Coordinates of C-alpha atoms in Angstrom, one line a residue:
M1 CA -76.7 -19.2 32.0
T2 CA -77.4 -15.4 31.9
A3 CA -78.6 -14.1 35.3
I4 CA -81.9 -12.4 35.5
T5 CA -83.1 -9.8 38.0
K6 CA -85.8 -10.4 40.5
G7 CA -88.0 -7.8 38.8
A8 CA -87.6 -9.4 35.4
F9 CA -88.4 -12.8 36.8
L10 CA -91.6 -11.5 38.4
L11 CA -92.6 -9.8 35.1
S12 CA -92.0 -13.0 33.1
F13 CA -93.9 -15.0 35.7
L14 CA -96.9 -12.6 35.4
F15 CA -96.7 -12.8 31.7
F16 CA -97.0 -16.6 31.9
L17 CA -100.1 -16.3 34.1
S18 CA -101.8 -13.9 31.7
S19 CA -101.1 -16.1 28.7
H20 CA -102.0 -19.4 30.3
T21 CA -105.1 -20.9 28.9
Q22 CA -107.3 -23.7 30.0
G23 CA -106.5 -26.0 27.1
Q24 CA -103.3 -28.1 27.0
E25 CA -100.7 -27.1 24.5
M26 CA -97.1 -27.6 23.7
T27 CA -94.9 -24.7 22.6
V28 CA -91.2 -24.5 21.6
Q29 CA -88.4 -22.2 22.5
A30 CA -85.6 -22.5 20.0
P31 CA -83.3 -20.2 18.0
R32 CA -84.2 -19.6 14.4
S33 CA -80.6 -19.5 13.4
V34 CA -77.2 -20.4 14.9
Y35 CA -73.6 -20.6 13.7
V36 CA -71.6 -23.8 13.1
G37 CA -70.0 -24.9 16.3
D38 CA -72.6 -23.1 18.5
N39 CA -74.2 -24.9 21.5
F40 CA -77.8 -24.0 22.0
T41 CA -80.9 -25.2 23.8
V42 CA -84.3 -26.3 22.5
T43 CA -87.1 -26.4 25.1
F44 CA -90.6 -27.9 24.7
I45 CA -93.1 -26.3 27.2
V46 CA -96.4 -27.9 28.2
N47 CA -98.8 -25.9 30.4
D48 CA -99.8 -28.9 32.5
N49 CA -98.5 -32.1 34.0
A50 CA -97.1 -34.1 31.1
H51 CA -95.6 -37.6 30.7
D52 CA -94.7 -40.2 28.0
F53 CA -92.7 -37.5 26.2
R54 CA -91.5 -38.5 22.7
G55 CA -89.0 -36.1 21.3
P56 CA -87.8 -35.5 17.7
S57 CA -84.7 -36.9 16.2
F58 CA -82.7 -33.6 15.7
K59 CA -81.2 -34.8 12.5
G60 CA -78.2 -32.6 11.6
F61 CA -77.3 -31.8 15.2
S62 CA -75.3 -33.5 17.9
L63 CA -77.2 -34.2 21.1
R64 CA -75.2 -33.1 24.2
S65 CA -77.9 -33.9 26.7
G66 CA -81.6 -34.4 27.1
P67 CA -84.4 -34.6 27.4
N68 CA -84.0 -32.9 30.7
T69 CA -87.3 -32.7 32.4
G70 CA -88.4 -29.8 34.6
H71 CA -91.6 -29.1 36.6
Q72 CA -92.8 -25.8 37.9
S73 CA -96.0 -25.0 39.8
S74 CA -97.1 -21.7 41.4
M75 CA -100.0 -20.1 43.1
S76 CA -101.3 -16.6 42.5
N77 CA -104.1 -14.4 44.0
I78 CA -105.8 -12.1 41.6
N79 CA -108.7 -10.0 43.0
G80 CA -109.1 -12.5 45.9
Q81 CA -109.2 -15.5 43.6
W82 CA -106.5 -18.1 44.0
S83 CA -105.3 -20.0 40.9
K84 CA -102.6 -22.6 40.3
S85 CA -100.5 -22.9 37.2
V86 CA -98.4 -26.0 36.3
Q87 CA -95.7 -26.2 33.6
T88 CA -93.6 -29.1 32.4
T89 CA -90.5 -28.5 30.3
F90 CA -88.4 -30.9 28.2
S91 CA -85.0 -29.4 27.2
Y92 CA -82.3 -30.5 24.9
R93 CA -78.7 -29.2 24.7
L94 CA -77.5 -29.4 21.0
L95 CA -74.4 -28.7 19.0
A96 CA -74.6 -27.3 15.4
D97 CA -72.3 -29.5 13.3
A98 CA -72.8 -28.4 9.7
E99 CA -74.1 -25.6 7.6
G100 CA -77.6 -25.8 6.2
S101 CA -81.3 -25.6 7.1
F102 CA -82.6 -28.4 9.2
T103 CA -86.3 -29.3 10.0
V104 CA -87.0 -30.4 13.6
G105 CA -90.1 -32.6 13.7
P106 CA -92.9 -32.4 16.2
A107 CA -92.6 -33.7 19.7
S108 CA -95.6 -35.2 21.6
C109 CA -96.6 -36.2 25.1
S110 CA -99.6 -37.3 27.1
V111 CA -101.7 -34.9 29.2
D112 CA -104.7 -36.3 31.1
G113 CA -104.8 -39.2 28.7
K114 CA -104.8 -37.0 25.6
T115 CA -101.9 -36.6 23.2
V116 CA -100.5 -33.1 22.8
S117 CA -98.0 -32.3 20.0
S118 CA -95.8 -29.4 19.0
Q119 CA -95.3 -27.9 15.5
S120 CA -92.3 -28.7 13.4
F121 CA -89.8 -25.8 12.9
I122 CA -86.6 -25.0 11.0
I123 CA -83.2 -24.0 12.4
K124 CA -80.8 -22.4 10.0
V125 CA -77.1 -23.1 10.6
E126 CA -74.8 -20.6 9.1
K127 CA -71.0 -20.4 8.8
M128 CA -69.5 -17.5 10.7
S129 CA -67.6 -15.0 8.5
Q130 CA -64.3 -13.5 9.6
A131 CA -65.9 -10.2 10.3
Q132 CA -68.6 -11.8 12.4
M133 CA -65.9 -13.7 14.4
Q134 CA -64.1 -10.4 15.1
Q135 CA -67.4 -8.8 16.1
R136 CA -68.2 -11.6 18.5
Q137 CA -64.7 -11.4 20.1
Q138 CA -65.2 -7.6 20.6
Q139 CA -68.6 -8.2 22.2
Q140 CA -67.1 -10.8 24.6
Q141 CA -64.3 -8.4 25.5
Q142 CA -66.8 -5.6 26.1
Q143 CA -68.9 -7.9 28.4
R144 CA -65.8 -8.7 30.4
R145 CA -65.0 -5.0 30.8
Q146 CA -68.6 -4.2 31.8
A147 CA -68.3 -6.8 34.6
Y148 CA -66.0 -4.3 36.4
D149 CA -68.0 -1.2 35.5
P150 CA -70.1 -0.1 38.5
W151 CA -72.4 1.9 36.2
A152 CA -73.1 -1.0 33.9
Q153 CA -76.6 -2.5 34.1
Q154 CA -75.2 -6.0 34.6
P155 CA -76.0 -8.4 37.4
Q156 CA -73.1 -9.3 39.6
P157 CA -71.8 -12.8 39.8
A158 CA -73.9 -15.0 42.1
S159 CA -72.9 -16.1 45.5
K160 CA -71.6 -19.6 45.8
I161 CA -74.3 -21.9 47.3
D162 CA -73.3 -23.6 50.6
D163 CA -73.4 -27.4 50.1
T164 CA -75.2 -27.7 53.4
K165 CA -78.1 -25.6 52.0
L166 CA -78.6 -27.5 48.8
F167 CA -77.7 -31.1 48.0
A168 CA -79.1 -34.4 46.7
R169 CA -79.3 -37.8 48.2
A170 CA -80.2 -41.4 47.2
S171 CA -81.6 -43.9 49.7
I172 CA -82.6 -47.6 49.2
S173 CA -85.1 -49.6 51.1
N174 CA -82.8 -52.6 51.7
P175 CA -78.9 -52.6 51.3
N176 CA -78.7 -56.4 51.7
P177 CA -81.3 -57.9 49.3
Y178 CA -81.4 -61.4 47.8
Q179 CA -80.7 -61.8 44.1
G180 CA -83.9 -60.9 42.3
E181 CA -85.5 -59.3 45.3
Q182 CA -87.2 -55.9 44.8
I183 CA -85.7 -52.9 46.4
I184 CA -86.8 -49.3 46.2
I185 CA -84.4 -46.4 45.5
T186 CA -85.5 -42.8 46.1
Y187 CA -83.7 -39.7 44.9
K188 CA -84.3 -36.5 46.9
V189 CA -83.2 -32.9 46.7
Y190 CA -82.8 -31.0 50.0
T191 CA -82.8 -27.2 49.9
Q192 CA -82.9 -24.2 52.1
V193 CA -82.8 -21.8 49.1
P194 CA -85.7 -21.1 46.6
L195 CA -85.6 -23.3 43.4
S196 CA -87.4 -22.5 40.2
Q197 CA -86.6 -25.6 38.2
V198 CA -85.2 -29.1 38.8
G199 CA -84.1 -31.4 35.9
I200 CA -82.4 -34.7 35.5
D201 CA -79.2 -34.4 33.6
K202 CA -78.1 -38.0 33.4
L203 CA -79.8 -41.2 34.6
P204 CA -77.6 -43.8 36.4
G205 CA -76.6 -46.9 34.5
N206 CA -77.1 -49.3 37.4
K207 CA -75.0 -52.2 36.0
G208 CA -76.2 -55.6 37.3
F209 CA -79.7 -54.4 38.1
W210 CA -83.0 -54.6 36.2
A211 CA -84.7 -51.2 36.8
E212 CA -88.3 -50.0 36.6
D213 CA -89.2 -46.3 36.9
L214 CA -91.9 -45.8 39.6
S215 CA -92.3 -42.0 39.1
A216 CA -93.1 -41.7 35.4
G217 CA -96.1 -39.5 34.8
K218 CA -96.4 -38.5 38.5
Q219 CA -96.0 -35.1 40.1
I220 CA -93.0 -34.4 42.2
K221 CA -93.7 -34.9 45.9
Q222 CA -92.7 -31.9 48.1
Y223 CA -92.6 -31.8 51.9
E224 CA -90.5 -30.6 54.9
E225 CA -88.0 -32.9 56.6
S226 CA -85.5 -32.5 59.5
L227 CA -82.0 -33.6 58.9
N228 CA -79.0 -33.1 61.3
G229 CA -81.1 -30.6 63.3
Q230 CA -81.9 -28.5 60.1
R231 CA -85.2 -28.0 58.4
Y232 CA -85.2 -28.6 54.6
Q233 CA -87.7 -28.4 51.8
V234 CA -87.5 -31.8 50.1
A235 CA -88.5 -32.8 46.6
E236 CA -88.6 -36.5 45.6
I237 CA -87.2 -36.3 42.1
R238 CA -87.3 -39.9 41.1
K239 CA -88.2 -43.3 42.6
G240 CA -87.4 -46.7 41.1
A241 CA -87.6 -50.4 41.7
L242 CA -84.3 -52.4 41.3
F243 CA -83.9 -56.1 40.9
A244 CA -80.3 -57.4 41.2
Q245 CA -79.5 -59.9 38.5
E246 CA -76.1 -60.8 40.1
S247 CA -74.9 -61.6 43.6
G248 CA -72.0 -59.9 45.4
K249 CA -71.1 -56.3 45.9
L250 CA -72.9 -54.0 43.4
T251 CA -72.9 -50.2 43.1
I252 CA -75.8 -48.0 42.2
D253 CA -74.4 -45.1 40.1
P254 CA -75.0 -41.4 40.9
L255 CA -77.9 -39.5 39.6
N256 CA -76.8 -36.1 38.0
L257 CA -79.2 -33.2 38.4
N258 CA -79.4 -29.6 37.2
V259 CA -81.3 -27.0 39.2
L260 CA -82.1 -23.3 39.0
A261 CA -81.6 -21.7 42.4
M262 CA -82.6 -18.1 43.2
V263 CA -79.7 -16.5 45.1
Q264 CA -78.7 -13.0 46.1
A265 CA -75.8 -11.4 44.2
P266 CA -72.7 -10.7 46.4
R267 CA -72.3 -7.1 47.6
R268 CA -69.4 -5.2 46.2
R269 CA -68.3 -1.9 47.6
T270 CA -67.3 0.8 45.0
G271 CA -66.7 3.7 47.3
T272 CA -69.4 5.8 45.6
L273 CA -73.0 6.8 46.3
L274 CA -74.1 3.5 44.8
D275 CA -73.1 1.8 48.0
L276 CA -76.2 3.4 49.6
F277 CA -78.4 1.1 47.5
D278 CA -76.3 -2.0 48.2
D279 CA -78.7 -3.7 50.5
S280 CA -81.2 -6.6 50.4
F281 CA -84.0 -4.4 49.2
F282 CA -82.2 -3.3 46.0
N283 CA -80.0 -6.4 45.6
M284 CA -82.1 -8.5 43.3
A285 CA -82.0 -12.3 43.2
Q286 CA -80.5 -14.2 40.3
A287 CA -81.4 -17.6 38.8
V288 CA -78.2 -19.6 39.0
E289 CA -77.7 -23.0 37.3
Y290 CA -76.4 -25.4 39.9
P291 CA -75.3 -29.0 39.3
L292 CA -76.1 -31.7 41.8
H293 CA -75.3 -35.4 42.1
T294 CA -76.0 -38.1 44.5
K295 CA -73.3 -40.3 46.0
P296 CA -72.9 -43.9 44.7
V297 CA -74.8 -46.4 46.8
A298 CA -73.3 -49.8 47.7
V299 CA -75.5 -52.9 47.8
N300 CA -74.5 -56.3 49.1
V301 CA -76.6 -58.8 47.1
R302 CA -77.0 -62.2 48.7
K303 CA -77.0 -65.3 46.6
L304 CA -80.2 -67.4 46.5
P305 CA -79.9 -70.7 48.4
A306 CA -80.1 -73.9 46.3
G307 CA -83.7 -74.5 45.4
P308 CA -85.9 -77.0 43.6
D309 CA -85.4 -77.8 39.9
D310 CA -88.7 -76.3 39.0
F311 CA -88.0 -72.9 40.7
S312 CA -89.6 -70.3 38.5
G313 CA -87.2 -67.5 39.2
A314 CA -89.9 -65.5 41.0
V315 CA -88.6 -63.6 44.1
G316 CA -91.1 -61.9 46.3
M317 CA -94.6 -62.8 47.6
F318 CA -96.9 -64.5 45.1
S319 CA -100.1 -66.5 44.6
V320 CA -101.2 -68.6 41.7
K321 CA -104.6 -69.8 40.4
G322 CA -105.9 -71.3 37.3
G323 CA -107.6 -74.2 35.5
L324 CA -109.9 -75.1 32.6
N325 CA -112.9 -73.0 31.7
L326 CA -114.9 -76.2 30.9
N327 CA -115.0 -79.7 32.4
K328 CA -116.7 -81.3 29.4
V329 CA -116.2 -80.6 25.7
K330 CA -116.6 -82.4 22.3
A331 CA -113.7 -83.6 20.2
N332 CA -112.3 -80.9 17.9
E333 CA -113.8 -78.1 20.0
A334 CA -111.6 -75.6 21.8
V335 CA -111.2 -75.3 25.6
S336 CA -108.9 -72.8 27.4
Y337 CA -106.5 -73.4 30.3
R338 CA -105.4 -70.3 32.3
L339 CA -102.7 -69.7 34.9
T340 CA -102.6 -66.3 36.8
I341 CA -99.5 -65.4 38.8
S342 CA -100.2 -62.5 41.2
G343 CA -98.1 -60.7 43.8
R344 CA -95.3 -58.2 44.5
G345 CA -91.9 -58.8 43.1
N346 CA -90.1 -59.5 39.8
L347 CA -93.2 -60.5 37.8
M348 CA -91.7 -59.4 34.5
L349 CA -88.7 -61.8 35.0
V350 CA -90.5 -64.9 35.9
T351 CA -89.9 -68.0 33.7
P352 CA -93.1 -68.6 31.7
P353 CA -95.0 -71.7 33.0
T354 CA -95.0 -74.9 31.0
P355 CA -98.0 -77.1 32.2
Q356 CA -98.2 -80.6 30.8
F357 CA -101.1 -81.4 28.5
P358 CA -102.2 -84.8 27.0
S359 CA -100.3 -85.6 23.8
S360 CA -103.6 -85.9 21.8
F361 CA -104.4 -82.2 22.5
E362 CA -103.5 -79.6 19.9
V363 CA -101.9 -76.8 22.0
Y364 CA -101.5 -73.2 20.8
D365 CA -98.9 -70.8 22.2
P366 CA -100.2 -69.0 25.2
Q367 CA -101.6 -65.5 25.1
I368 CA -100.1 -63.3 27.9
E369 CA -102.1 -60.6 29.6
D370 CA -100.4 -58.2 32.1
N371 CA -102.1 -56.2 34.8
I372 CA -98.9 -54.8 36.4
S373 CA -98.9 -51.5 38.3
K374 CA -95.9 -49.4 39.5
G375 CA -96.5 -47.5 42.7
D376 CA -94.5 -46.1 45.6
N377 CA -94.2 -49.5 47.1
G378 CA -92.8 -51.1 43.9
V379 CA -94.0 -53.4 41.1
S380 CA -97.0 -55.5 41.8
G381 CA -100.0 -57.0 39.9
S382 CA -100.6 -60.1 37.9
R383 CA -99.6 -61.9 34.7
T384 CA -102.0 -64.3 33.1
Y385 CA -101.1 -67.1 30.6
E386 CA -104.0 -68.6 28.5
W387 CA -103.5 -71.7 26.3
V388 CA -106.1 -72.7 23.7
L389 CA -106.4 -76.5 23.7
I390 CA -108.2 -78.7 21.1
P391 CA -108.7 -82.3 22.1
R392 CA -108.8 -84.4 18.9
S393 CA -110.3 -87.7 20.3
Q394 CA -112.9 -88.6 22.8
G395 CA -112.2 -90.0 26.2
Q396 CA -111.4 -89.1 29.8
Y397 CA -108.3 -86.9 30.3
T398 CA -106.5 -85.3 33.2
I399 CA -104.6 -82.0 33.2
P400 CA -101.8 -82.7 35.7
A401 CA -101.3 -80.5 38.7
Y402 CA -99.1 -77.4 38.2
R403 CA -96.4 -76.5 40.7
F404 CA -95.3 -72.9 41.1
V405 CA -92.1 -72.4 43.2
Y406 CA -91.0 -68.9 44.3
F407 CA -88.5 -67.6 46.8
D408 CA -89.8 -65.5 49.8
P409 CA -87.1 -63.1 51.0
A410 CA -89.0 -62.4 54.2
S411 CA -88.7 -66.0 55.4
A412 CA -85.6 -66.8 53.3
Q413 CA -87.4 -70.0 52.1
Y414 CA -88.7 -71.4 48.9
V415 CA -92.5 -71.7 48.7
T416 CA -94.4 -74.2 46.5
L417 CA -97.9 -73.4 45.4
T418 CA -100.1 -75.9 43.5
V419 CA -102.9 -75.7 41.0
D420 CA -104.8 -78.9 41.4
A421 CA -105.2 -81.5 38.6
Q422 CA -108.4 -81.2 36.6
D423 CA -110.3 -83.8 34.7
L424 CA -111.7 -83.1 31.2
E425 CA -114.4 -85.3 29.6
V426 CA -114.1 -85.3 25.8
E427 CA -117.2 -86.5 24.0
K428 CA -117.4 -87.7 20.4
G429 CA -117.6 -84.7 18.0
K430 CA -119.6 -84.3 14.9
A431 CA -116.5 -84.5 12.7
T432 CA -113.4 -86.3 13.9
V433 CA -109.9 -86.0 12.6
A434 CA -107.5 -88.9 12.6
V435 CA -104.5 -88.1 14.7
K436 CA -101.7 -90.1 16.4
D437 CA -104.0 -91.4 19.2
D438 CA -106.7 -92.6 16.8
V439 CA -104.3 -95.0 15.2
Q440 CA -101.2 -96.1 17.1
L441 CA -98.4 -96.3 14.5
L442 CA -95.4 -96.8 16.7
N443 CA -94.2 -100.4 17.1
S444 CA -96.7 -101.5 14.5
D445 CA -96.5 -102.3 10.8
I446 CA -100.3 -102.4 10.1
N447 CA -102.2 -99.2 9.3
Y448 CA -106.0 -98.9 9.6
I449 CA -108.0 -100.2 6.6
H450 CA -110.8 -98.2 5.0
P451 CA -113.9 -100.4 4.4
I452 CA -114.7 -101.1 0.7
K453 CA -118.3 -100.6 0.0
K454 CA -118.4 -102.1 -3.6
L455 CA -116.1 -104.7 -5.3
R456 CA -115.6 -104.7 -9.0
P457 CA -114.6 -107.9 -10.8
I458 CA -111.3 -107.7 -12.8
N459 CA -110.8 -110.2 -15.6
N460 CA -107.2 -109.3 -16.3
K461 CA -105.3 -111.7 -14.0
A462 CA -101.9 -110.4 -15.1
G463 CA -102.9 -106.8 -14.4
N464 CA -104.4 -107.9 -11.1
N465 CA -101.1 -109.6 -10.1
N466 CA -99.1 -106.5 -11.1
L467 CA -101.4 -104.2 -9.1
W468 CA -101.2 -106.5 -6.1
A469 CA -97.4 -106.5 -6.2
I470 CA -97.3 -102.7 -6.4
L471 CA -99.7 -102.3 -3.5
M472 CA -97.7 -104.7 -1.4
G473 CA -94.5 -102.9 -2.2
I474 CA -96.0 -99.5 -1.3
S475 CA -97.4 -101.0 2.0
I476 CA -93.9 -102.4 2.9
L477 CA -92.2 -99.1 2.2
A478 CA -94.9 -97.2 4.1
A479 CA -94.4 -99.6 7.1
I480 CA -90.6 -99.1 7.0
G481 CA -91.1 -95.3 6.7
V482 CA -93.5 -95.2 9.6
N483 CA -91.2 -97.3 11.8
I484 CA -88.2 -95.0 11.0
F485 CA -90.3 -91.9 11.6
G486 CA -91.6 -93.3 14.8
K487 CA -88.1 -94.0 16.1
R488 CA -86.9 -90.6 15.1
A489 CA -89.9 -89.0 16.8
L490 CA -89.2 -91.0 20.0
A491 CA -85.6 -90.1 19.9
K492 CA -86.5 -86.4 19.6
R493 CA -88.9 -86.6 22.5
E494 CA -86.1 -88.3 24.6
D495 CA -83.7 -85.6 23.5
T496 CA -84.7 -83.1 26.3
A497 CA -81.8 -80.7 25.5
G498 CA -82.7 -80.6 21.9
L499 CA -86.4 -80.0 22.6
R500 CA -85.5 -77.3 25.0
M501 CA -83.2 -75.6 22.4
R502 CA -85.8 -75.8 19.7
R503 CA -88.4 -74.3 22.0
A504 CA -85.9 -71.6 23.1
T505 CA -85.3 -70.6 19.5
R506 CA -89.1 -70.3 18.8
M507 CA -89.6 -68.3 22.0
A508 CA -86.6 -66.0 21.3
Q509 CA -87.9 -65.3 17.8
R510 CA -91.4 -64.6 19.1
R511 CA -90.0 -62.2 21.7
L512 CA -87.9 -60.4 19.2
K513 CA -91.1 -59.9 17.1
R514 CA -92.7 -58.4 20.2
A515 CA -89.7 -56.2 20.8
A516 CA -89.8 -55.0 17.1
A517 CA -93.4 -53.8 17.7
F518 CA -92.0 -51.4 20.3
L519 CA -89.4 -49.9 17.9
G520 CA -90.4 -46.3 17.3
S521 CA -93.2 -46.4 19.8
G522 CA -91.3 -44.7 22.6
D523 CA -92.1 -47.6 25.0
T524 CA -88.6 -48.3 26.1
N525 CA -89.4 -50.4 29.1
H526 CA -91.4 -53.0 27.3
F527 CA -88.9 -53.1 24.4
Y528 CA -85.9 -53.9 26.7
E529 CA -88.0 -56.4 28.7
E530 CA -88.7 -58.5 25.6
I531 CA -85.1 -58.2 24.4
Y532 CA -83.9 -59.2 27.9
R533 CA -86.2 -62.2 28.1
A534 CA -85.3 -63.3 24.5
I535 CA -81.5 -63.2 25.1
W536 CA -81.4 -64.7 28.6
G537 CA -84.1 -67.3 27.9
C538 CA -82.2 -68.5 24.8
L539 CA -78.9 -68.7 26.7
S540 CA -80.6 -70.5 29.6
D541 CA -82.0 -73.2 27.3
K542 CA -78.9 -73.4 25.1
Y543 CA -76.5 -74.1 28.0
N544 CA -79.0 -75.8 30.3
I545 CA -78.7 -73.2 33.1
E546 CA -81.6 -72.2 35.4
L547 CA -82.7 -68.7 34.6
S548 CA -82.5 -67.7 38.3
Q549 CA -78.8 -68.6 38.3
L550 CA -78.0 -67.0 35.0
N551 CA -75.6 -64.0 35.0
R552 CA -72.6 -62.8 33.0
D553 CA -70.2 -64.9 35.0
T554 CA -72.0 -68.2 34.5
V555 CA -72.5 -67.4 30.8
S556 CA -68.8 -66.6 30.3
A557 CA -67.8 -69.8 32.1
C558 CA -70.2 -71.9 29.9
L559 CA -69.0 -70.3 26.7
A560 CA -65.4 -71.2 27.7
D561 CA -66.4 -74.7 28.8
K562 CA -68.2 -75.3 25.5
Q563 CA -65.1 -74.1 23.6
V564 CA -67.1 -71.4 21.8
P565 CA -64.8 -69.3 19.5
D566 CA -63.3 -66.3 21.3
E567 CA -64.7 -63.9 18.7
Q568 CA -68.3 -65.2 19.3
Q569 CA -67.8 -65.1 23.1
Q570 CA -66.8 -61.4 22.8
R571 CA -69.8 -60.6 20.7
I572 CA -72.2 -62.3 23.1
M573 CA -70.7 -60.6 26.2
K574 CA -70.8 -57.3 24.4
V575 CA -74.5 -57.6 23.6
L576 CA -75.2 -58.4 27.3
Q577 CA -73.3 -55.4 28.4
D578 CA -74.9 -53.1 25.7
V579 CA -78.4 -54.2 26.9
D580 CA -77.6 -53.2 30.5
F581 CA -76.3 -49.8 29.5
A582 CA -78.5 -48.8 26.6
R583 CA -81.7 -48.2 28.7
F584 CA -80.1 -45.4 30.6
A585 CA -77.5 -44.1 28.1
P586 CA -78.0 -40.5 26.9
G587 CA -78.7 -39.8 23.2
D588 CA -81.1 -40.9 20.6
A589 CA -83.1 -43.6 22.4
E590 CA -84.7 -45.0 19.2
A591 CA -81.4 -45.3 17.4
Q592 CA -80.0 -47.2 20.5
K593 CA -83.0 -49.5 20.5
Q594 CA -82.5 -50.3 16.8
T595 CA -78.8 -51.1 17.4
I596 CA -79.6 -53.4 20.4
Y597 CA -82.3 -55.2 18.4
D598 CA -79.9 -55.8 15.5
E599 CA -77.2 -57.1 17.8
A600 CA -79.7 -59.4 19.6
L601 CA -81.0 -60.8 16.3
I602 CA -77.5 -61.7 15.1
M603 CA -76.5 -63.2 18.5
I604 CA -79.6 -65.5 18.7
A605 CA -79.2 -66.5 15.1
E606 CA -75.6 -67.6 15.9
L607 CA -76.7 -69.5 18.9

């Protein structure tokens, strides 16, 4: 990065203040033309706190890094009036691959609940001629010579920053959590030198963890802190919630940062009168790009103790409530049954509840409503499931009690909560529909008979006999068919594994449809949550493994035990690995999401 003088920095800062308006806007800093093979930067600048940034695709260029987010805030006093300016930047480092003119589409973000967008622009990529290459080499040689010229108006190389004056750290709330337990990780920058910008260069992969960002859309916290007898200015760059999906020793990867530090250029004696001006007053500060990274963090994840068969996979502190919205309803009229799970923990990973309803009820797939918040203390809130039920015949019915089992890390015990059984009175409706409870067909060869209001004499005895024989034959065939169908239906109900697999396939397809809705929306978290639940839920039901005990090792062992072909095993394990890494991998997020979606679709179809 080209160093700037302190005076130039102040002038650019004053220019920013004078051009800052009250309205929110997004501007772009980008070169109009570059040469093939050049690395360059495109920066989107928002004059306010911004979040939910959605960048363009940069078709025609290779993405080196980005978006790297930076925040700047400053106070100024003009004629006795204090004012504050805030700026958010989103930068991309790109490589020009091929010759041509390429259009970069608009970017957008959210500011105070409103969407702010930039204008599209064109970058022309030219091929450098031989003469231009020679001219560039001459300029580079001249710049190197000027570095040793005391009269050249060039800033001197910046001083190296002491590692004790500027560094980054990662800390976790609990280094020994249970599998599935929520832990909070906080990334901080400690500095004793002025900083003008802090940006995240690369997010950690965090293999083996489900991660939720707790700092999205929030302003960076800044405060003072004492460490090893030294006072530091501290900036909380990022905070996240982690849920270990495996037990054993896991490692949280480093977070890579890039900061701009304002440092004094080193003094250099020339033996001339210029040395009189070589003091702190004339020696201007330089903005120096400085890379930082945190150290890896080791986490020892404890395995959950053996629990009840109906363990939901929830780890944390929860409550549950629910029931019918009515106690009395007419046949063929709708009634709803709701279950709300509330608390703090891995709400998004809890196995969906499956309450038992009477067989004569027509049951629709549940609607799911989330009220989940992400704060400094982690993920908390509620998830509500609502089933629409239609009783088809009158009578007294009971919705059995529902048991919700979760693991409480504080007491290291499983806790069982119960929603009481509830009675429902179904009165005769205006129009009834014959269903399996109206006429019991199983273990019977007689169907119900419609009453005949009027008889008509038939004189043709031969035709009457033929008609009677046909009707008898149809009745016998129908009875045989009903008996076979009933036995097959009974066998299907007794085939628990088959029912579970058919349900898993439907649920996986439904979740994949939900994930598809998030393609192109920029909502990465909800996309990967649906993909994750579709894949792991299908594997859990396919191989009859409790979701709470499911991890790559158990899946690999089951695949080998079931003698799944090696090629298919490799594809399944690759998809599981790709899902873990894709959320935090640099590059085109939408292209990665599409790839993961296609791989998951193929995998579930094969299962």
